[in-house]
Coordinates of C-alpha atoms in Angstrom, one line a residue:
M25 CA 99.1 53.6 49.8
P26 CA 101.5 56.6 49.8
Q27 CA 99.9 59.7 48.4
E28 CA 101.8 61.7 45.7
D29 CA 102.2 65.4 46.3
T30 CA 100.2 67.4 43.8
P31 CA 101.9 70.6 42.6
L32 CA 99.9 73.7 43.3
V33 CA 99.1 76.1 40.5
E34 CA 97.6 79.6 41.0
L35 CA 94.1 80.0 39.7
D36 CA 94.8 82.4 36.9
Q37 CA 98.0 80.8 35.7
E38 CA 99.0 77.7 33.6
P39 CA 102.1 75.5 33.8
P40 CA 104.8 76.6 31.4
S41 CA 104.4 73.4 29.4
Q42 CA 100.8 74.2 28.6
R43 CA 101.5 77.8 27.7
E44 CA 104.3 76.7 25.3
S45 CA 102.1 74.2 23.6
R46 CA 99.6 76.8 22.4
P47 CA 100.9 78.3 19.1
G48 CA 100.3 82.0 18.3
R49 CA 99.7 83.0 21.9
T50 CA 101.2 86.3 23.0
E51 CA 102.5 86.4 26.5
K52 CA 100.7 88.9 28.7
P53 CA 101.1 89.8 32.4
E54 CA 99.0 87.5 34.5
R55 CA 96.0 89.0 36.4
T56 CA 94.3 88.0 39.6
V57 CA 90.9 86.3 39.7
S58 CA 89.3 89.4 41.2
S59 CA 90.0 91.5 38.1
S60 CA 89.9 88.8 35.4
R61 CA 86.7 87.4 34.1
R62 CA 88.7 85.4 31.6
G63 CA 90.5 83.6 34.4
F64 CA 87.2 82.9 36.2
L65 CA 85.5 81.4 33.1
K66 CA 88.6 79.5 32.1
D67 CA 88.8 77.7 35.4
A68 CA 85.1 77.2 35.3
G69 CA 85.1 75.2 32.1
G70 CA 87.5 76.5 29.4
L71 CA 86.9 78.6 26.3
G72 CA 83.6 78.2 24.5
I73 CA 83.1 76.9 20.9
A74 CA 82.3 80.4 19.7
S75 CA 85.5 81.8 21.1
L76 CA 87.6 79.0 19.6
M77 CA 86.0 79.7 16.3
G78 CA 86.9 83.4 16.7
A79 CA 90.5 82.4 17.4
A80 CA 90.6 80.5 14.2
A81 CA 89.1 83.4 12.3
L82 CA 91.8 85.8 13.7
L83 CA 94.6 83.4 13.0
T84 CA 93.5 82.8 9.4
N85 CA 92.6 86.4 8.7
S86 CA 89.0 85.4 8.0
D87 CA 86.3 87.9 7.1
D88 CA 83.8 86.3 9.4
A89 CA 82.6 89.4 11.3
Q90 CA 80.7 87.4 13.9
A91 CA 83.6 85.2 14.8
K92 CA 86.0 88.1 15.1
T93 CA 83.6 90.0 17.2
E94 CA 82.9 87.1 19.6
W95 CA 86.6 86.5 20.1
A96 CA 87.2 90.2 20.7
E97 CA 84.2 90.5 23.1
W98 CA 85.6 87.5 25.1
F99 CA 88.7 89.4 26.1
Q100 CA 87.2 92.9 26.5
G101 CA 87.0 94.5 29.9
N102 CA 84.0 95.6 31.9
Y103 CA 82.3 98.4 30.0
R104 CA 82.4 100.9 32.8
L105 CA 86.2 100.3 33.2
M106 CA 86.9 100.6 29.4
T107 CA 88.6 103.7 28.0
D108 CA 86.8 105.9 25.4
E109 CA 88.9 104.3 22.7
E110 CA 88.0 100.8 23.8
K111 CA 84.3 101.7 23.9
A112 CA 84.5 103.1 20.4
Q113 CA 86.2 99.8 19.2
A114 CA 83.5 97.7 20.9
K115 CA 80.8 99.9 19.3
A116 CA 82.3 99.5 15.8
R117 CA 82.7 95.7 16.2
L118 CA 79.0 95.3 17.2
E119 CA 77.7 97.6 14.5
K120 CA 79.6 95.6 11.9
R121 CA 78.5 92.3 13.3
Y122 CA 74.8 93.2 13.7
S123 CA 74.5 94.8 10.4
K124 CA 75.8 91.7 8.7
E125 CA 73.7 89.3 10.8
Y126 CA 70.4 91.2 10.4
G127 CA 70.9 92.5 6.9
K128 CA 70.3 96.2 7.7
P129 CA 72.3 99.1 9.0
V130 CA 72.4 98.8 12.8
T131 CA 73.7 101.5 15.2
V132 CA 74.9 100.9 18.7
D133 CA 74.6 104.0 20.8
T134 CA 76.9 104.6 23.7
T135 CA 75.5 107.9 24.9
P136 CA 76.3 108.2 28.7
A137 CA 74.0 109.5 31.4
K138 CA 73.4 113.3 31.4
Q139 CA 74.2 115.4 34.4
G140 CA 71.3 116.7 36.4
V141 CA 68.9 114.0 35.3
L142 CA 67.3 111.3 37.4
F143 CA 64.7 109.4 35.5
G144 CA 61.4 108.4 37.2
Y145 CA 58.2 106.7 36.1
A146 CA 54.6 107.1 37.3
L147 CA 51.6 104.9 36.4
N148 CA 48.0 105.7 37.1
I149 CA 46.7 102.4 38.4
Q150 CA 43.1 103.7 38.1
K151 CA 43.4 104.3 34.4
C152 CA 45.2 101.2 33.2
I153 CA 42.8 99.0 31.3
G154 CA 45.0 95.9 31.0
C155 CA 45.3 96.0 27.2
R156 CA 49.0 95.1 27.4
R157 CA 49.9 97.2 24.4
C158 CA 52.8 98.4 26.5
V159 CA 54.1 94.8 26.8
K160 CA 54.1 94.3 23.0
A161 CA 55.6 97.7 22.3
C162 CA 58.4 96.9 24.7
V163 CA 59.1 93.6 23.1
Q164 CA 59.4 95.2 19.6
E165 CA 61.4 98.2 20.8
N166 CA 63.9 96.3 22.9
N167 CA 64.6 93.3 20.7
Q168 CA 63.3 90.7 23.0
S169 CA 63.1 87.0 22.1
R170 CA 59.9 85.9 20.4
G171 CA 58.3 82.5 19.6
D172 CA 57.0 79.4 21.4
A173 CA 60.4 78.2 22.5
Q174 CA 61.1 81.3 24.7
E175 CA 59.2 84.5 24.6
I176 CA 60.6 87.2 26.9
E177 CA 58.6 90.1 28.1
W178 CA 60.1 92.8 30.4
I179 CA 56.6 94.1 31.5
R180 CA 54.1 91.9 33.3
V181 CA 50.5 93.0 33.8
L182 CA 48.6 91.5 36.7
K183 CA 44.9 91.3 36.6
M184 CA 43.3 91.5 40.1
E185 CA 39.7 91.3 41.1
K186 CA 37.8 93.9 43.0
G187 CA 35.8 92.8 46.0
A188 CA 34.6 93.4 49.6
F189 CA 33.3 91.7 52.6
T190 CA 29.5 91.9 52.6
P191 CA 26.6 90.4 54.6
E192 CA 25.1 88.9 51.5
K193 CA 28.0 86.5 51.1
M194 CA 27.8 85.1 54.6
K195 CA 25.8 82.0 53.7
R196 CA 27.4 81.3 50.4
G197 CA 30.1 78.7 50.3
Y198 CA 30.9 75.0 49.8
P199 CA 29.3 72.3 51.9
D200 CA 31.6 69.7 53.4
P201 CA 30.5 66.0 53.8
D202 CA 28.8 66.9 57.1
G203 CA 26.7 69.6 55.5
I204 CA 28.5 72.4 57.3
Q205 CA 28.6 75.6 55.2
V206 CA 31.9 77.3 54.7
G207 CA 31.7 81.1 54.8
G208 CA 31.5 82.6 51.4
N209 CA 33.5 85.7 52.2
A210 CA 36.6 83.7 52.5
Y211 CA 36.3 82.5 48.9
S212 CA 35.9 85.8 47.0
A213 CA 38.0 88.8 46.3
A214 CA 38.3 91.3 49.1
G215 CA 40.6 94.2 48.5
A216 CA 43.8 94.3 46.5
T217 CA 46.5 91.7 46.6
L218 CA 49.4 90.7 44.3
E219 CA 47.9 87.2 43.8
G220 CA 46.6 88.2 40.4
E221 CA 46.4 86.5 37.0
H222 CA 49.4 86.8 34.8
Y223 CA 48.0 85.2 31.6
Y224 CA 44.4 86.4 31.4
Q225 CA 42.8 86.2 27.9
P226 CA 39.5 88.1 28.0
E227 CA 37.4 88.9 24.9
Q228 CA 37.8 92.6 25.8
V229 CA 39.3 94.8 28.4
P230 CA 38.8 96.3 30.9
E231 CA 36.8 93.5 32.5
K232 CA 34.1 94.1 35.0
D233 CA 35.2 94.1 38.7
A234 CA 38.8 93.9 37.7
F235 CA 41.8 96.3 37.8
Y236 CA 45.3 95.9 36.5
M237 CA 48.8 96.4 37.8
P238 CA 51.7 96.5 35.4
I239 CA 55.1 95.6 36.9
A240 CA 58.6 96.0 35.4
C241 CA 62.0 96.9 36.7
M242 CA 61.6 99.6 39.4
Q243 CA 65.1 101.1 38.8
C244 CA 65.7 101.1 42.6
E245 CA 68.0 103.6 44.2
K246 CA 69.3 100.8 46.4
P247 CA 69.0 97.8 44.0
P248 CA 69.4 94.4 45.6
C249 CA 70.4 92.9 42.3
V250 CA 73.5 95.1 42.2
K251 CA 74.6 94.0 45.7
V252 CA 74.6 90.3 44.9
C253 CA 76.2 90.3 41.4
P254 CA 79.6 88.5 41.8
V255 CA 81.1 90.0 38.7
R256 CA 79.8 93.6 39.0
T257 CA 78.0 93.3 35.6
T258 CA 74.9 95.1 36.7
Y259 CA 75.1 98.5 38.3
R260 CA 73.2 101.8 38.7
E261 CA 74.0 104.6 36.3
P262 CA 74.1 108.3 37.4
D263 CA 70.7 108.9 35.8
G264 CA 69.2 106.2 37.9
I265 CA 68.9 103.4 35.4
V266 CA 70.1 100.0 36.5
V267 CA 71.9 98.5 33.5
I268 CA 73.6 95.2 32.6
D269 CA 76.8 94.7 30.7
Y270 CA 75.8 91.6 28.8
N271 CA 79.3 90.6 27.9
W272 CA 80.2 90.2 31.5
C273 CA 77.1 88.4 32.7
I274 CA 78.0 84.8 33.7
G275 CA 74.4 83.6 34.0
C276 CA 74.5 82.8 37.8
R277 CA 71.0 84.4 38.1
L278 CA 71.7 85.6 41.7
C279 CA 70.2 89.0 40.6
M280 CA 67.0 87.3 39.7
N281 CA 66.7 85.7 43.1
A282 CA 67.5 89.0 44.8
C283 CA 64.9 91.1 42.9
P284 CA 61.7 91.4 44.9
Y285 CA 59.8 92.6 41.8
W286 CA 60.5 89.6 39.5
A287 CA 61.7 92.1 36.9
R288 CA 64.6 90.1 35.3
R289 CA 64.5 87.5 32.6
F290 CA 67.1 84.8 31.7
N291 CA 67.9 83.6 28.2
W292 CA 67.8 79.8 28.6
S293 CA 68.3 79.4 24.8
E294 CA 69.5 81.5 21.9
P295 CA 67.1 84.4 21.6
N296 CA 64.8 84.2 18.6
L297 CA 64.8 87.7 17.0
P298 CA 63.5 87.7 13.4
K299 CA 65.6 89.8 11.0
Q300 CA 62.7 91.8 9.7
E301 CA 61.5 92.6 13.2
M302 CA 64.8 93.6 14.7
N303 CA 65.0 97.3 15.9
P304 CA 68.3 98.6 14.4
K305 CA 68.5 101.6 16.7
T306 CA 70.2 100.1 19.8
H307 CA 72.1 101.1 22.8
Y308 CA 75.1 99.1 24.2
M309 CA 73.6 99.0 27.7
G310 CA 70.0 98.5 26.5
N311 CA 68.3 96.9 23.6
R312 CA 71.2 95.5 21.6
P313 CA 70.6 91.8 20.8
R314 CA 71.4 89.6 23.7
M315 CA 73.0 86.1 23.7
R316 CA 72.2 82.8 25.4
G317 CA 73.0 82.5 29.1
V318 CA 72.6 86.2 30.1
V319 CA 70.0 88.1 32.1
E320 CA 68.1 91.1 30.8
K321 CA 65.5 93.6 32.0
C322 CA 63.8 97.0 31.4
T323 CA 66.2 99.9 31.0
F324 CA 63.6 102.7 30.7
C325 CA 64.3 102.4 26.9
V326 CA 67.8 103.9 27.4
Q327 CA 68.2 104.2 23.6
R328 CA 65.3 106.6 23.6
T329 CA 65.3 108.4 26.9
R330 CA 68.9 109.6 26.6
Q331 CA 68.0 111.1 23.3
G332 CA 65.1 113.1 24.8
R333 CA 62.3 110.7 23.9
Y334 CA 59.7 108.8 25.9
P335 CA 60.0 105.0 26.5
A336 CA 58.0 103.0 24.0
C337 CA 55.4 101.9 26.6
V338 CA 54.6 105.5 27.5
E339 CA 54.0 106.4 23.8
V340 CA 51.8 103.5 23.1
C341 CA 49.5 103.6 26.2
P342 CA 46.0 104.4 24.8
V343 CA 44.6 105.9 28.0
G344 CA 47.7 108.0 29.1
A345 CA 48.2 106.0 32.2
R346 CA 52.0 106.2 32.0
K347 CA 54.2 109.2 32.7
F348 CA 57.9 109.6 32.5
G349 CA 60.4 112.4 33.3
N350 CA 63.2 113.9 35.3
L351 CA 62.7 113.6 39.0
L352 CA 65.2 116.5 39.6
D353 CA 63.0 118.9 37.5
P354 CA 60.2 120.2 39.6
N355 CA 58.2 121.0 36.5
S356 CA 58.3 117.6 34.9
E357 CA 55.2 115.4 34.7
V358 CA 56.5 112.9 37.2
S359 CA 57.5 115.6 39.8
R360 CA 54.1 117.2 39.6
I361 CA 52.4 113.8 40.1
L362 CA 54.5 113.1 43.1
E363 CA 53.6 116.4 44.6
G364 CA 49.8 116.4 43.9
K365 CA 48.6 112.8 43.7
R366 CA 48.1 109.9 46.0
V367 CA 51.3 108.0 45.4
F368 CA 52.7 104.7 46.6
R369 CA 55.7 102.5 45.8
L370 CA 55.5 98.7 45.6
R371 CA 57.0 96.9 48.6
A372 CA 58.3 100.1 50.1
E373 CA 59.0 98.3 53.3
L374 CA 62.1 96.7 51.7
N375 CA 63.8 100.1 51.5
T376 CA 64.9 99.6 47.8
Y377 CA 63.5 103.1 47.0
P378 CA 62.0 102.4 43.6
K379 CA 61.8 105.2 41.0
F380 CA 58.7 103.5 39.6
F381 CA 55.6 105.1 41.3
Y382 CA 51.9 104.1 41.3
Y383 CA 49.3 106.9 41.8
M384 CA 45.6 107.5 41.9
D385 CA 43.6 110.5 40.9

């Protein structure tokens, strides 16, 4: 059968007939796919329900703050490319929306990175007792999802057993059907590995013959997650913090696959954040409420640290195992630790240059 010629249409354009059939649409100069997230998502599946609701709210002069905000957020540019005026407008929209949604005054900070500051973190692996208070404090401070459906935790604490190869274990093991003894040393802990327990539930900590290794985002100097992001939604800020522009995340999860530290989390469902537990002091690039279908991770509590405070996990640690400070200040706690302690970085052979250091007394 003869094949009909199909007219070609550029990716970020529509035929005139379709454009004319949409009432209330203002003509704007067309943009290329490389610079237009709107064009990318439109071709991937069209506008979402929330965006269509927002369009209706705008066209009808509705007072629905959430619908208006979602519609405006859909068309806003990448945060790092926005002008100061556009950033102020985005901040005002979110504060209005969150305040109405959570029933309390919510602030959205947009404080940028300070010059002469490079944040670093140090953790005394000998002192950590595995209590996981840091994990819970992080959840509360950074408005992470709670509940059985999906509970997100940016910090993961691994429990690992202490052990050694000893002569006493040589004859211990498991007999096979022929009665041959399997060497016991092969079936017990010997040294430190990252094959630890993630979900240990002891009666009390620290446990005997165990030590603990908390892991979170390492805020790499050469972050693999940034290299693979197809829409440039995650990037390294001048103060060393790797941030995410949630409004531009398309949920491809390539960054999660690239991260060698398993530091990123994905919102498979709408986050569950109870109104009474919501932290109203937020930052645009940090702990503001996220949405379904985006990736999130530790940001060194950017809403705190850019105001001269410690991260929540540092403040709550009962044994003082966590230290934080400016790596460019030779008198900061972190700089003194790097100078005088036995320090190592996790998976240093990958050349990601983490700014999260482990040390021993």
